[in-house]
């Protein structure tokens, strides 16, 4: 009888031991998965932080912009919050070169609320002999009405792929009015009053003119810096939060073993 009881106890202990081993193995697998996720999250966070630091430096130092633009940005007596056109917009990477090529003449324009702000900046530049600057006046676009959208087989309005704050909708609508991205062979671009820019950024066709040529290595690097900075900042916060959660999960897993 004692032997039967002891054998029963032994079977229970064996089952408990097997269950414990299975739980340990499962927990170890979970910890390994968490460790891998922790490593990947750390790498992604480092990459985003480095990109953020580089982008922030480019934005603050206005790399690639004329001296007059830099001078106004650093001038304490002028509108510190006046953005450049290149700061307020962004788009998907695949269209960045295309859009930047078309908007190149306007990327250095400051955007101000009223004419008085522009005249103030002009006087500052004139007094300091620091060159010239251009300005878009937001209040002048309030009555703007865009052209009707046309339907093309291989083209779509540029405004469909652009990202910007609602307050700049009239301004961007004016700048990109009747402008389309063409995705076919440039020889097939329709001949009408619309402006067509090819997706690769090589050709811009207007009613009475065509422009284009080679695309440089550094084209597509101006627009979206400030917007990208905002996105990177959000992503860094999300990754930091995720990192904390993964580390807590790892700590729980270790304590369970």
Short mmCIF file of C-alpha atoms in Angstrom, two decimals:
data_model
loop_
_atom_site.label_atom_id
_atom_site.label_comp_id
_atom_site.label_asym_id
_atom_site.label_seq_id
_atom_site.Cartn_x
_atom_site.Cartn_y
_atom_site.Cartn_z
CA UNK A 1 0.00 0.00 0.00
CA UNK A 2 2.83 2.35 0.87
CA UNK A 3 4.54 1.47 -2.42
CA UNK A 4 1.33 2.26 -4.36
CA UNK A 5 1.01 5.64 -2.60
CA UNK A 6 4.65 6.49 -3.17
CA UNK A 7 4.37 5.56 -6.87
CA UNK A 8 1.33 7.83 -7.19
CA UNK A 9 3.23 10.68 -5.59
CA UNK A 10 6.19 9.99 -7.88
CA UNK A 11 3.96 10.19 -10.99
CA UNK A 12 2.53 13.51 -9.78
CA UNK A 13 6.05 14.87 -9.17
CA UNK A 14 7.15 13.68 -12.62
CA UNK A 15 4.13 15.40 -14.22
CA UNK A 16 4.79 18.60 -12.23
CA UNK A 17 8.47 18.47 -13.21
CA UNK A 18 7.57 18.00 -16.89
CA UNK A 19 5.09 20.87 -16.70
CA UNK A 20 7.72 23.10 -15.05
CA UNK A 21 10.29 22.20 -17.73
CA UNK A 22 7.78 23.03 -20.48
CA UNK A 23 6.94 26.35 -18.82
CA UNK A 24 10.65 27.21 -18.46
CA UNK A 25 11.27 26.33 -22.12
CA UNK A 26 8.27 28.40 -23.23
CA UNK A 27 9.35 31.36 -21.06
CA UNK A 28 12.92 31.16 -22.38
CA UNK A 29 11.59 31.23 -25.96
CA UNK A 30 9.45 34.23 -25.07
CA UNK A 31 12.44 35.99 -23.48
CA UNK A 32 14.52 35.33 -26.62
CA UNK A 33 11.76 36.79 -28.79
CA UNK A 34 11.57 39.81 -26.48
CA UNK A 35 15.37 40.21 -26.58
CA UNK A 36 15.30 40.16 -30.39
CA UNK A 37 12.49 42.72 -30.43
CA UNK A 38 14.46 44.81 -27.94
CA UNK A 39 17.54 44.72 -30.19
CA UNK A 40 15.56 45.67 -33.29
CA UNK A 41 13.71 48.47 -31.49
CA UNK A 42 17.00 49.84 -30.16
CA UNK A 43 18.52 49.80 -33.64
CA UNK A 44 15.48 51.50 -35.15
CA UNK A 45 15.45 54.10 -32.37
CA UNK A 46 19.16 54.84 -32.89
CA UNK A 47 18.64 55.18 -36.65
CA UNK A 48 15.69 57.54 -36.19
CA UNK A 49 17.55 59.57 -33.57
CA UNK A 50 20.54 59.99 -35.91
CA UNK A 51 18.24 60.97 -38.78
CA UNK A 52 16.45 63.42 -36.48
CA UNK A 53 19.73 65.04 -35.38
CA UNK A 54 20.93 65.38 -38.99
CA UNK A 55 17.60 66.78 -40.21
CA UNK A 56 17.41 69.19 -37.28
CA UNK A 57 20.91 70.46 -38.12
CA UNK A 58 19.91 70.96 -41.79
CA UNK A 59 16.75 72.83 -40.77
CA UNK A 60 18.45 75.04 -38.20
CA UNK A 61 21.46 75.84 -40.42
CA UNK A 62 19.36 76.21 -43.60
CA UNK A 63 21.82 74.15 -45.62
CA UNK A 64 21.54 74.92 -49.33
CA UNK A 65 19.67 78.22 -48.90
CA UNK A 66 20.87 81.75 -49.85
CA UNK A 67 22.55 84.08 -47.34
CA UNK A 68 19.55 86.43 -47.19
CA UNK A 69 17.30 83.56 -46.07
CA UNK A 70 19.74 82.54 -43.33
CA UNK A 71 20.13 86.15 -42.19
CA UNK A 72 16.38 86.66 -41.76
CA UNK A 73 15.98 83.36 -39.93
CA UNK A 74 18.55 84.45 -37.35
CA UNK A 75 17.27 88.02 -37.08
CA UNK A 76 15.61 88.39 -33.69
CA UNK A 77 13.68 91.48 -34.79
CA UNK A 78 11.73 89.66 -37.49
CA UNK A 79 9.06 86.95 -37.58
CA UNK A 80 10.79 83.88 -36.16
CA UNK A 81 7.77 81.72 -36.95
CA UNK A 82 7.63 82.62 -40.66
CA UNK A 83 8.31 79.34 -42.49
CA UNK A 84 9.88 78.78 -45.88
CA UNK A 85 7.75 77.10 -48.52
CA UNK A 86 10.07 74.07 -48.33
CA UNK A 87 9.25 73.77 -44.60
CA UNK A 88 5.47 73.51 -44.85
CA UNK A 89 5.08 70.63 -47.28
CA UNK A 90 6.16 67.09 -47.91
CA UNK A 91 5.21 64.11 -50.07
CA UNK A 92 6.13 60.47 -50.60
CA UNK A 93 9.78 59.79 -51.42
CA UNK A 94 8.96 58.53 -54.91
CA UNK A 95 7.61 61.98 -55.90
CA UNK A 96 10.04 64.15 -53.94
CA UNK A 97 12.45 64.88 -56.83
CA UNK A 98 9.54 65.54 -59.18
CA UNK A 99 7.84 68.02 -56.88
CA UNK A 100 11.07 69.74 -55.82
CA UNK A 101 12.12 70.27 -59.44
CA UNK A 102 8.84 71.98 -60.21
CA UNK A 103 8.75 74.06 -57.01
CA UNK A 104 12.45 74.98 -57.12
CA UNK A 105 11.80 78.68 -57.99
CA UNK A 106 9.55 79.02 -54.91
CA UNK A 107 11.28 76.92 -52.23
CA UNK A 108 13.20 79.95 -50.89
CA UNK A 109 10.03 82.01 -50.46
CA UNK A 110 9.07 82.95 -46.92
CA UNK A 111 5.39 82.63 -46.04
CA UNK A 112 4.00 85.57 -44.02
CA UNK A 113 0.51 86.52 -42.91
CA UNK A 114 0.43 90.14 -44.13
CA UNK A 115 2.20 92.47 -46.55
CA UNK A 116 3.59 94.49 -43.64
CA UNK A 117 5.61 91.45 -42.53
CA UNK A 118 7.23 91.20 -45.96
CA UNK A 119 8.05 94.92 -46.11
CA UNK A 120 9.59 94.72 -42.64
CA UNK A 121 11.91 91.91 -43.79
CA UNK A 122 12.79 93.75 -46.99
CA UNK A 123 13.83 96.80 -44.98
CA UNK A 124 15.96 94.65 -42.66
CA UNK A 125 17.76 93.08 -45.63
CA UNK A 126 18.19 96.44 -47.33
CA UNK A 127 19.63 98.12 -44.21
CA UNK A 128 22.07 95.26 -43.63
CA UNK A 129 22.92 94.84 -47.34
CA UNK A 130 22.21 91.11 -47.07
CA UNK A 131 20.63 90.47 -50.44
CA UNK A 132 17.05 89.79 -51.45
CA UNK A 133 14.25 87.50 -50.36
CA UNK A 134 10.80 86.60 -51.70
CA UNK A 135 7.54 86.28 -49.82
CA UNK A 136 4.11 84.70 -50.20
CA UNK A 137 1.39 86.72 -48.45
CA UNK A 138 -1.28 84.37 -47.06
CA UNK A 139 -4.03 86.98 -46.84
CA UNK A 140 -3.82 87.60 -50.61
CA UNK A 141 -4.86 84.02 -51.40
CA UNK A 142 -8.14 84.08 -49.46
CA UNK A 143 -10.24 84.64 -52.58
CA UNK A 144 -8.41 82.11 -54.77
CA UNK A 145 -10.59 79.57 -56.59
CA UNK A 146 -8.75 76.58 -58.16
CA UNK A 147 -9.31 75.36 -61.70
CA UNK A 148 -11.58 72.40 -62.31
CA UNK A 149 -9.75 69.07 -62.11
CA UNK A 150 -9.24 67.38 -65.47
CA UNK A 151 -9.21 63.63 -66.06
CA UNK A 152 -6.22 62.09 -67.87
CA UNK A 153 -5.37 58.43 -68.51
CA UNK A 154 -1.77 58.67 -67.26
CA UNK A 155 -1.75 61.81 -65.11
CA UNK A 156 -3.15 63.06 -61.81
CA UNK A 157 -3.13 66.40 -59.92
CA UNK A 158 0.04 67.05 -57.90
CA UNK A 159 -2.14 68.28 -55.02
CA UNK A 160 -3.29 64.67 -54.45
CA UNK A 161 0.14 63.58 -53.18
CA UNK A 162 1.08 66.68 -51.18
CA UNK A 163 0.92 66.99 -47.39
CA UNK A 164 0.59 70.39 -45.70
CA UNK A 165 -1.41 72.10 -42.95
CA UNK A 166 -4.91 73.32 -43.77
CA UNK A 167 -3.93 77.00 -43.39
CA UNK A 168 -1.75 76.69 -46.51
CA UNK A 169 -4.40 75.04 -48.70
CA UNK A 170 -5.17 78.19 -50.77
CA UNK A 171 -1.48 79.00 -51.22
CA UNK A 172 -0.58 75.48 -52.37
CA UNK A 173 -3.71 75.33 -54.51
CA UNK A 174 -2.52 78.47 -56.32
CA UNK A 175 1.08 77.29 -56.79
CA UNK A 176 0.03 73.84 -58.00
CA UNK A 177 -3.10 74.88 -59.86
CA UNK A 178 -3.58 72.89 -63.07
CA UNK A 179 -0.32 70.96 -62.49
CA UNK A 180 -0.30 67.19 -63.09
CA UNK A 181 2.19 64.37 -62.64
CA UNK A 182 2.50 62.32 -65.82
CA UNK A 183 3.44 58.65 -65.40
CA UNK A 184 3.74 57.58 -69.04
CA UNK A 185 6.26 58.27 -71.82
CA UNK A 186 6.92 62.02 -72.04
CA UNK A 187 6.22 61.84 -75.80
CA UNK A 188 2.60 61.00 -74.94
CA UNK A 189 2.03 64.08 -72.75
CA UNK A 190 -1.21 65.79 -73.88
CA UNK A 191 -1.02 69.20 -75.53
CA UNK A 192 -3.38 71.49 -73.66
CA UNK A 193 -3.31 74.29 -71.08
CA UNK A 194 -2.27 72.06 -68.17
CA UNK A 195 1.28 71.77 -66.83
CA UNK A 196 2.72 68.24 -66.80
CA UNK A 197 5.76 67.04 -64.87
CA UNK A 198 7.08 63.53 -65.43
CA UNK A 199 7.37 61.27 -62.40
CA UNK A 200 11.16 61.00 -62.77
CA UNK A 201 11.46 64.80 -62.68
CA UNK A 202 13.25 65.05 -66.04
CA UNK A 203 10.59 66.88 -68.06
CA UNK A 204 8.19 69.75 -67.34
CA UNK A 205 5.84 70.62 -70.17
CA UNK A 206 3.77 73.81 -70.31
CA UNK A 207 1.55 75.05 -73.13
CA UNK A 208 4.31 77.06 -74.81
CA UNK A 209 7.49 75.56 -73.36
CA UNK A 210 9.32 72.42 -72.29
CA UNK A 211 12.13 72.20 -69.76
CA UNK A 212 14.15 69.33 -68.37
CA UNK A 213 17.41 67.46 -68.27
CA UNK A 214 19.43 65.30 -65.90
CA UNK A 215 18.42 64.88 -62.26
CA UNK A 216 21.19 65.62 -59.74
CA UNK A 217 22.11 63.38 -56.82
CA UNK A 218 21.08 65.98 -54.24
CA UNK A 219 17.73 66.90 -55.75
CA UNK A 220 14.70 66.09 -53.63
CA UNK A 221 16.57 66.93 -50.41
CA UNK A 222 15.07 70.35 -49.64
CA UNK A 223 11.35 69.81 -49.34
CA UNK A 224 9.88 68.11 -46.34
CA UNK A 225 12.77 68.70 -43.93
CA UNK A 226 10.66 70.42 -41.29
CA UNK A 227 7.69 68.07 -41.82
CA UNK A 228 10.02 65.08 -41.65
CA UNK A 229 11.41 66.45 -38.40
CA UNK A 230 7.91 66.44 -36.89
CA UNK A 231 7.31 62.86 -38.06
CA UNK A 232 10.67 61.68 -36.73
CA UNK A 233 9.97 63.28 -33.36
CA UNK A 234 6.65 61.42 -33.12
CA UNK A 235 8.25 58.15 -34.21
CA UNK A 236 11.05 58.53 -31.66
CA UNK A 237 8.47 59.02 -28.87
CA UNK A 238 6.56 55.94 -30.03
CA UNK A 239 9.72 53.84 -30.25
CA UNK A 240 10.87 55.02 -26.81
CA UNK A 241 7.49 54.04 -25.36
CA UNK A 242 7.67 50.65 -27.10
CA UNK A 243 11.23 50.16 -25.82
CA UNK A 244 10.08 50.72 -22.24
CA UNK A 245 7.21 48.26 -22.69
CA UNK A 246 9.50 45.59 -24.17
CA UNK A 247 12.03 46.06 -21.35
CA UNK A 248 9.24 45.65 -18.77
CA UNK A 249 8.05 42.50 -20.55
CA UNK A 250 11.61 41.16 -20.52
CA UNK A 251 11.92 41.88 -16.77
CA UNK A 252 8.63 40.06 -16.10
CA UNK A 253 9.77 37.07 -18.16
CA UNK A 254 13.07 36.81 -16.26
CA UNK A 255 11.34 37.04 -12.90
CA UNK A 256 8.96 34.23 -13.87
CA UNK A 257 11.85 31.90 -14.60
#
